[in-house]
Amino acid sequence: MVQLKHDPYGDFQCTHIKGVPVYLNNQMAGSEGWVAIRILLRVGARHDPDHQLGLAHFFEHLPFDGCEGYPDFTTIRRVKEDLLIDTLNASTSFDRTSFGGTVLASRLNQAGDFFSNFVVRPNLNPTEVARERRVIVNEMWQKFNSPANAKHIRRVRKELFGDHPLGRAASPFGWPDTIKDIGVDDLRYFHKKYYHRGNLSLVMVGGGIPEIELVTVATTIISEFPKSGEVIEHPSRPSFGLYLSPRAIRSRPASWALSAVNKP
């Protein structure tokens, strides 16, 4: 077990289980009797195929519609409210995807079993995939307001970041036209390619929980992930030119308070 340097919380320990980094803190003040679990995968929107921007975020929605042992949305919802005290959540950024929740220490093993299936064995039911696509597209239009605004944002993003992956989309959602044809096979391929131990990290935080209990459950979760797949390296830093043209700045002066942006 290695003590982390410059840790603002002071008590995190880092160990490796089956090659996966695991960050543990079993002395977090104020969390006695509880354990927070975070499963982190080093894959996000920057790893979406060019013609399927939004794929990583799309996949993140689907375990909530059912997985092995927990067959549908209603069952998952019951687990969220009962076992995980309404804390089950997930998020996708450009660089990573996370799943997690908080559980009573007395039910930690049960939570380990749930997460092993939730992230590793989602059902990916075609009906639910179609429904989630509609949900995501509706969320997008709430964000973009209109096709004209979406087109403007798309152009500005490209001019800001150029050919860097961050220039392809304004958020991990992608664009309405890039998720419309994403199907079950695409989601299965993406999951198989990236959801494995080489891209996995685990964080477990609790108060007064024996370390061996945290390690045991971490081992249970990690053991269910495939051993290998495509390993993602740390992302490159975008190189700003400045890519944003004067015309783009003039078109939205109130939205782009840009000062000097230099190349690194």
PDB file of C-alpha atoms in Angstrom, residues 36-247:
ATOM      1  CA  ALA A  36     -18.893   5.415  -1.331  1.00  0.00           C
ATOM      2  CA  ILE A  37     -17.872   3.465  -4.451  1.00  0.00           C
ATOM      3  CA  ARG A  38     -16.690   5.034  -7.703  1.00  0.00           C
ATOM      4  CA  ILE A  39     -15.838   2.979 -10.778  1.00  0.00           C
ATOM      5  CA  LEU A  40     -13.789   5.070 -13.215  1.00  0.00           C
ATOM      6  CA  LEU A  41     -13.019   4.157 -16.818  1.00  0.00           C
ATOM      7  CA  ARG A  42     -10.466   6.079 -18.845  1.00  0.00           C
ATOM      8  CA  VAL A  43     -12.760   6.441 -21.843  1.00  0.00           C
ATOM      9  CA  GLY A  44     -14.960   9.360 -22.806  1.00  0.00           C
ATOM     10  CA  ALA A  45     -16.258  11.511 -25.614  1.00  0.00           C
ATOM     11  CA  ARG A  46     -12.844  12.097 -27.163  1.00  0.00           C
ATOM     12  CA  HIS A  47     -12.746   8.374 -27.983  1.00  0.00           C
ATOM     13  CA  ASP A  48     -16.016   8.366 -29.936  1.00  0.00           C
ATOM     14  CA  PRO A  49     -15.711   7.511 -33.651  1.00  0.00           C
ATOM     15  CA  ASP A  50     -15.993  10.612 -35.847  1.00  0.00           C
ATOM     16  CA  HIS A  51     -19.333   9.491 -37.281  1.00  0.00           C
ATOM     17  CA  GLN A  52     -20.745   8.477 -33.871  1.00  0.00           C
ATOM     18  CA  LEU A  53     -19.999  11.397 -31.556  1.00  0.00           C
ATOM     19  CA  GLY A  54     -21.923  10.851 -28.337  1.00  0.00           C
ATOM     20  CA  LEU A  55     -21.363   7.077 -28.226  1.00  0.00           C
ATOM     21  CA  ALA A  56     -19.567   7.029 -24.848  1.00  0.00           C
ATOM     22  CA  HIS A  57     -22.300   9.123 -23.229  1.00  0.00           C
ATOM     23  CA  PHE A  58     -25.016   7.049 -24.920  1.00  0.00           C
ATOM     24  CA  PHE A  59     -23.583   3.875 -23.439  1.00  0.00           C
ATOM     25  CA  GLU A  60     -23.448   5.397 -19.948  1.00  0.00           C
ATOM     26  CA  HIS A  61     -27.269   5.682 -19.947  1.00  0.00           C
ATOM     27  CA  LEU A  62     -27.933   2.028 -20.715  1.00  0.00           C
ATOM     28  CA  PRO A  63     -26.967   0.089 -17.558  1.00  0.00           C
ATOM     29  CA  PHE A  64     -29.815   1.953 -15.826  1.00  0.00           C
ATOM     30  CA  ASP A  65     -32.248   0.072 -18.097  1.00  0.00           C
ATOM     31  CA  GLY A  66     -31.195  -3.336 -16.812  1.00  0.00           C
ATOM     32  CA  CYS A  67     -28.263  -5.716 -16.444  1.00  0.00           C
ATOM     33  CA  GLU A  68     -27.608  -9.337 -15.553  1.00  0.00           C
ATOM     34  CA  GLY A  69     -29.419 -10.159 -12.313  1.00  0.00           C
ATOM     35  CA  TYR A  70     -31.291  -6.846 -12.374  1.00  0.00           C
ATOM     36  CA  PRO A  71     -33.347  -7.149 -15.553  1.00  0.00           C
ATOM     37  CA  ASP A  72     -35.086  -3.798 -16.064  1.00  0.00           C
ATOM     38  CA  PHE A  73     -35.368  -0.133 -15.159  1.00  0.00           C
ATOM     39  CA  THR A  74     -37.804  -0.851 -12.312  1.00  0.00           C
ATOM     40  CA  THR A  75     -35.425  -3.311 -10.662  1.00  0.00           C
ATOM     41  CA  ILE A  76     -32.476  -0.932 -11.028  1.00  0.00           C
ATOM     42  CA  ARG A  77     -34.586   1.868  -9.564  1.00  0.00           C
ATOM     43  CA  ARG A  78     -35.426  -0.325  -6.574  1.00  0.00           C
ATOM     44  CA  VAL A  79     -31.717  -1.032  -6.017  1.00  0.00           C
ATOM     45  CA  LYS A  80     -30.959   2.690  -6.291  1.00  0.00           C
ATOM     46  CA  GLU A  81     -33.531   3.589  -3.640  1.00  0.00           C
ATOM     47  CA  ASP A  82     -33.038   0.661  -1.260  1.00  0.00           C
ATOM     48  CA  LEU A  83     -29.438  -0.548  -1.465  1.00  0.00           C
ATOM     49  CA  LEU A  84     -27.745   2.666  -2.623  1.00  0.00           C
ATOM     50  CA  ILE A  85     -29.974   5.156  -0.740  1.00  0.00           C
ATOM     51  CA  ASP A  86     -30.848   6.991  -3.961  1.00  0.00           C
ATOM     52  CA  THR A  87     -27.199   7.755  -4.815  1.00  0.00           C
ATOM     53  CA  LEU A  88     -26.674   5.590  -7.904  1.00  0.00           C
ATOM     54  CA  ASN A  89     -25.307   7.836 -10.625  1.00  0.00           C
ATOM     55  CA  ALA A  90     -23.067   7.992 -13.676  1.00  0.00           C
ATOM     56  CA  SER A  91     -21.386  10.644 -15.789  1.00  0.00           C
ATOM     57  CA  THR A  92     -19.351  10.991 -18.974  1.00  0.00           C
ATOM     58  CA  SER A  93     -16.717  13.624 -19.680  1.00  0.00           C
ATOM     59  CA  PHE A  94     -14.402  13.947 -22.656  1.00  0.00           C
ATOM     60  CA  ASP A  95     -11.776  11.812 -20.908  1.00  0.00           C
ATOM     61  CA  ARG A  96     -13.572   9.382 -18.597  1.00  0.00           C
ATOM     62  CA  THR A  97     -16.798   7.688 -17.577  1.00  0.00           C
ATOM     63  CA  SER A  98     -17.768   7.024 -13.960  1.00  0.00           C
ATOM     64  CA  PHE A  99     -20.392   4.972 -12.154  1.00  0.00           C
ATOM     65  CA  GLY A 100     -20.965   4.974  -8.426  1.00  0.00           C
ATOM     66  CA  GLY A 101     -23.100   5.157  -5.327  1.00  0.00           C
ATOM     67  CA  THR A 102     -23.054   5.037  -1.531  1.00  0.00           C
ATOM     68  CA  VAL A 103     -24.034   2.032   0.564  1.00  0.00           C
ATOM     69  CA  LEU A 104     -24.270   1.026   4.217  1.00  0.00           C
ATOM     70  CA  ALA A 105     -21.108  -0.818   5.252  1.00  0.00           C
ATOM     71  CA  SER A 106     -23.253  -3.769   6.341  1.00  0.00           C
ATOM     72  CA  ARG A 107     -24.439  -4.177   2.712  1.00  0.00           C
ATOM     73  CA  LEU A 108     -21.111  -3.553   1.002  1.00  0.00           C
ATOM     74  CA  ASN A 109     -20.834  -7.061  -0.443  1.00  0.00           C
ATOM     75  CA  GLN A 110     -24.285  -6.737  -1.991  1.00  0.00           C
ATOM     76  CA  ALA A 111     -23.259  -3.468  -3.620  1.00  0.00           C
ATOM     77  CA  GLY A 112     -20.123  -5.112  -4.994  1.00  0.00           C
ATOM     78  CA  ASP A 113     -22.238  -7.797  -6.644  1.00  0.00           C
ATOM     79  CA  PHE A 114     -24.580  -5.190  -8.104  1.00  0.00           C
ATOM     80  CA  PHE A 115     -21.834  -3.015  -9.616  1.00  0.00           C
ATOM     81  CA  SER A 116     -20.095  -6.095 -11.059  1.00  0.00           C
ATOM     82  CA  ASN A 117     -23.179  -6.690 -13.192  1.00  0.00           C
ATOM     83  CA  PHE A 118     -24.313  -3.093 -13.679  1.00  0.00           C
ATOM     84  CA  VAL A 119     -21.145  -1.948 -15.458  1.00  0.00           C
ATOM     85  CA  VAL A 120     -19.854  -5.220 -16.904  1.00  0.00           C
ATOM     86  CA  ARG A 121     -23.075  -6.935 -18.067  1.00  0.00           C
ATOM     87  CA  PRO A 122     -25.683  -4.367 -19.178  1.00  0.00           C
ATOM     88  CA  ASN A 123     -28.599  -5.803 -21.146  1.00  0.00           C
ATOM     89  CA  LEU A 124     -28.449  -3.339 -24.089  1.00  0.00           C
ATOM     90  CA  ASN A 125     -32.040  -4.098 -25.018  1.00  0.00           C
ATOM     91  CA  PRO A 126     -32.873  -2.702 -28.511  1.00  0.00           C
ATOM     92  CA  THR A 127     -36.150  -1.186 -27.302  1.00  0.00           C
ATOM     93  CA  GLU A 128     -34.401   0.609 -24.462  1.00  0.00           C
ATOM     94  CA  VAL A 129     -31.604   1.738 -26.774  1.00  0.00           C
ATOM     95  CA  ALA A 130     -34.181   3.395 -29.046  1.00  0.00           C
ATOM     96  CA  ARG A 131     -35.894   5.023 -26.063  1.00  0.00           C
ATOM     97  CA  GLU A 132     -32.613   6.363 -24.643  1.00  0.00           C
ATOM     98  CA  ARG A 133     -31.711   7.796 -28.062  1.00  0.00           C
ATOM     99  CA  ARG A 134     -34.915   9.848 -27.993  1.00  0.00           C
ATOM    100  CA  VAL A 135     -34.189  11.004 -24.437  1.00  0.00           C
ATOM    101  CA  ILE A 136     -30.676  12.142 -25.366  1.00  0.00           C
ATOM    102  CA  VAL A 137     -31.807  13.951 -28.511  1.00  0.00           C
ATOM    103  CA  ASN A 138     -34.435  15.822 -26.489  1.00  0.00           C
ATOM    104  CA  GLU A 139     -31.752  16.790 -23.964  1.00  0.00           C
ATOM    105  CA  MET A 140     -29.586  18.064 -26.816  1.00  0.00           C
ATOM    106  CA  TRP A 141     -32.278  20.326 -28.211  1.00  0.00           C
ATOM    107  CA  GLN A 142     -32.857  21.756 -24.750  1.00  0.00           C
ATOM    108  CA  LYS A 143     -29.178  22.632 -24.767  1.00  0.00           C
ATOM    109  CA  PHE A 144     -28.876  23.916 -28.349  1.00  0.00           C
ATOM    110  CA  ASN A 145     -32.344  25.552 -28.654  1.00  0.00           C
ATOM    111  CA  SER A 146     -32.358  25.506 -32.461  1.00  0.00           C
ATOM    112  CA  PRO A 147     -30.573  23.940 -35.462  1.00  0.00           C
ATOM    113  CA  ALA A 148     -29.035  27.332 -36.260  1.00  0.00           C
ATOM    114  CA  ASN A 149     -27.551  27.621 -32.781  1.00  0.00           C
ATOM    115  CA  ALA A 150     -26.267  24.043 -32.922  1.00  0.00           C
ATOM    116  CA  LYS A 151     -24.583  24.786 -36.253  1.00  0.00           C
ATOM    117  CA  HIS A 152     -22.986  27.922 -34.819  1.00  0.00           C
ATOM    118  CA  ILE A 153     -21.681  26.083 -31.732  1.00  0.00           C
ATOM    119  CA  ARG A 154     -20.313  23.311 -33.927  1.00  0.00           C
ATOM    120  CA  ARG A 155     -18.407  25.791 -36.107  1.00  0.00           C
ATOM    121  CA  VAL A 156     -17.000  27.744 -33.153  1.00  0.00           C
ATOM    122  CA  ARG A 157     -15.860  24.546 -31.440  1.00  0.00           C
ATOM    123  CA  LYS A 158     -14.004  23.501 -34.579  1.00  0.00           C
ATOM    124  CA  GLU A 159     -12.350  26.889 -34.919  1.00  0.00           C
ATOM    125  CA  LEU A 160     -11.331  26.901 -31.269  1.00  0.00           C
ATOM    126  CA  PHE A 161      -9.771  23.436 -31.157  1.00  0.00           C
ATOM    127  CA  GLY A 162      -8.961  22.669 -34.791  1.00  0.00           C
ATOM    128  CA  ASP A 163      -8.338  18.986 -35.452  1.00  0.00           C
ATOM    129  CA  HIS A 164      -7.967  18.113 -31.780  1.00  0.00           C
ATOM    130  CA  PRO A 165     -10.677  15.672 -30.554  1.00  0.00           C
ATOM    131  CA  LEU A 166     -12.160  18.450 -28.408  1.00  0.00           C
ATOM    132  CA  GLY A 167     -13.036  20.286 -31.633  1.00  0.00           C
ATOM    133  CA  ARG A 168     -15.533  17.672 -32.705  1.00  0.00           C
ATOM    134  CA  ALA A 169     -18.304  18.317 -30.163  1.00  0.00           C
ATOM    135  CA  ALA A 170     -19.368  20.908 -27.590  1.00  0.00           C
ATOM    136  CA  SER A 171     -20.177  18.270 -24.971  1.00  0.00           C
ATOM    137  CA  PRO A 172     -20.052  14.483 -24.516  1.00  0.00           C
ATOM    138  CA  PHE A 173     -23.638  14.352 -25.877  1.00  0.00           C
ATOM    139  CA  GLY A 174     -22.355  14.621 -29.459  1.00  0.00           C
ATOM    140  CA  TRP A 175     -24.793  15.984 -32.052  1.00  0.00           C
ATOM    141  CA  PRO A 176     -28.305  14.879 -33.042  1.00  0.00           C
ATOM    142  CA  ASP A 177     -27.103  13.640 -36.437  1.00  0.00           C
ATOM    143  CA  THR A 178     -24.184  11.631 -34.971  1.00  0.00           C
ATOM    144  CA  ILE A 179     -26.195   9.516 -32.528  1.00  0.00           C
ATOM    145  CA  LYS A 180     -29.249   8.837 -34.698  1.00  0.00           C
ATOM    146  CA  ASP A 181     -27.781   5.664 -36.228  1.00  0.00           C
ATOM    147  CA  ILE A 182     -25.962   4.283 -33.174  1.00  0.00           C
ATOM    148  CA  GLY A 183     -27.264   0.772 -32.606  1.00  0.00           C
ATOM    149  CA  VAL A 184     -26.881  -2.130 -30.217  1.00  0.00           C
ATOM    150  CA  ASP A 185     -23.921  -3.611 -32.111  1.00  0.00           C
ATOM    151  CA  ASP A 186     -22.051  -0.289 -31.931  1.00  0.00           C
ATOM    152  CA  LEU A 187     -22.639  -0.079 -28.183  1.00  0.00           C
ATOM    153  CA  ARG A 188     -21.547  -3.684 -27.618  1.00  0.00           C
ATOM    154  CA  TYR A 189     -18.362  -3.119 -29.636  1.00  0.00           C
ATOM    155  CA  PHE A 190     -17.546   0.070 -27.731  1.00  0.00           C
ATOM    156  CA  HIS A 191     -18.114  -1.667 -24.386  1.00  0.00           C
ATOM    157  CA  LYS A 192     -15.954  -4.651 -25.320  1.00  0.00           C
ATOM    158  CA  LYS A 193     -13.174  -2.416 -26.655  1.00  0.00           C
ATOM    159  CA  TYR A 194     -12.814  -0.065 -23.706  1.00  0.00           C
ATOM    160  CA  TYR A 195     -14.465  -1.515 -20.568  1.00  0.00           C
ATOM    161  CA  HIS A 196     -11.660  -3.663 -19.209  1.00  0.00           C
ATOM    162  CA  ARG A 197      -9.041  -3.649 -16.464  1.00  0.00           C
ATOM    163  CA  GLY A 198      -6.474  -1.713 -18.481  1.00  0.00           C
ATOM    164  CA  ASN A 199      -8.724   1.376 -18.433  1.00  0.00           C
ATOM    165  CA  LEU A 200     -10.180   0.851 -14.959  1.00  0.00           C
ATOM    166  CA  SER A 201      -9.646   2.588 -11.605  1.00  0.00           C
ATOM    167  CA  LEU A 202     -11.631   2.162  -8.413  1.00  0.00           C
ATOM    168  CA  VAL A 203     -12.194   4.548  -5.493  1.00  0.00           C
ATOM    169  CA  MET A 204     -13.714   3.446  -2.166  1.00  0.00           C
ATOM    170  CA  VAL A 205     -14.260   5.786   0.770  1.00  0.00           C
ATOM    171  CA  GLY A 206     -15.697   4.986   4.181  1.00  0.00           C
ATOM    172  CA  GLY A 207     -15.378   5.741   7.861  1.00  0.00           C
ATOM    173  CA  GLY A 208     -14.094   3.105  10.254  1.00  0.00           C
ATOM    174  CA  ILE A 209     -14.422   0.269   7.717  1.00  0.00           C
ATOM    175  CA  PRO A 210     -11.778  -2.473   7.995  1.00  0.00           C
ATOM    176  CA  GLU A 211      -9.443  -2.152   5.035  1.00  0.00           C
ATOM    177  CA  ILE A 212      -9.717  -5.849   4.249  1.00  0.00           C
ATOM    178  CA  GLU A 213     -13.457  -5.435   3.630  1.00  0.00           C
ATOM    179  CA  LEU A 214     -12.851  -2.680   1.092  1.00  0.00           C
ATOM    180  CA  VAL A 215     -10.142  -4.710  -0.629  1.00  0.00           C
ATOM    181  CA  THR A 216     -12.378  -7.793  -0.780  1.00  0.00           C
ATOM    182  CA  VAL A 217     -15.227  -5.950  -2.494  1.00  0.00           C
ATOM    183  CA  ALA A 218     -12.828  -4.100  -4.808  1.00  0.00           C
ATOM    184  CA  THR A 219     -11.412  -7.485  -5.839  1.00  0.00           C
ATOM    185  CA  THR A 220     -14.930  -8.799  -6.507  1.00  0.00           C
ATOM    186  CA  ILE A 221     -15.724  -5.881  -8.824  1.00  0.00           C
ATOM    187  CA  ILE A 222     -12.387  -5.906 -10.649  1.00  0.00           C
ATOM    188  CA  SER A 223     -12.450  -9.669 -11.209  1.00  0.00           C
ATOM    189  CA  GLU A 224     -15.581  -9.369 -13.332  1.00  0.00           C
ATOM    190  CA  PHE A 225     -13.964  -6.983 -15.833  1.00  0.00           C
ATOM    191  CA  PRO A 226     -12.195  -8.493 -18.859  1.00  0.00           C
ATOM    192  CA  LYS A 227      -8.417  -8.542 -18.523  1.00  0.00           C
ATOM    193  CA  SER A 228      -7.553  -6.789 -21.749  1.00  0.00           C
ATOM    194  CA  GLY A 229      -8.712  -4.562 -24.590  1.00  0.00           C
ATOM    195  CA  GLU A 230      -7.568  -1.269 -26.083  1.00  0.00           C
ATOM    196  CA  VAL A 231      -5.662   0.688 -23.434  1.00  0.00           C
ATOM    197  CA  ILE A 232      -6.113   4.449 -23.582  1.00  0.00           C
ATOM    198  CA  GLU A 233      -3.111   6.684 -23.070  1.00  0.00           C
ATOM    199  CA  HIS A 234      -3.311  10.030 -21.305  1.00  0.00           C
ATOM    200  CA  PRO A 235      -4.918  12.613 -23.616  1.00  0.00           C
ATOM    201  CA  SER A 236      -2.878  15.108 -25.551  1.00  0.00           C
ATOM    202  CA  ARG A 237      -3.158  18.779 -24.704  1.00  0.00           C
ATOM    203  CA  PRO A 238      -5.045  20.897 -27.249  1.00  0.00           C
ATOM    204  CA  SER A 239      -2.875  23.422 -29.039  1.00  0.00           C
ATOM    205  CA  PHE A 240      -4.641  26.776 -29.328  1.00  0.00           C
ATOM    206  CA  GLY A 241      -3.700  28.933 -32.307  1.00  0.00           C
ATOM    207  CA  LEU A 242      -5.940  31.026 -31.869  1.00  0.00           C
ATOM    208  CA  TYR A 243      -8.346  29.002 -34.050  1.00  0.00           C
ATOM    209  CA  LEU A 244     -11.377  31.220 -33.481  1.00  0.00           C
ATOM    210  CA  SER A 245     -11.831  33.574 -36.423  1.00  0.00           C
ATOM    211  CA  PRO A 246     -12.739  37.283 -36.019  1.00  0.00           C
ATOM    212  CA  ARG A 247     -16.002  36.582 -37.814  1.00  0.00           C
TER     213      ARG A 247
END
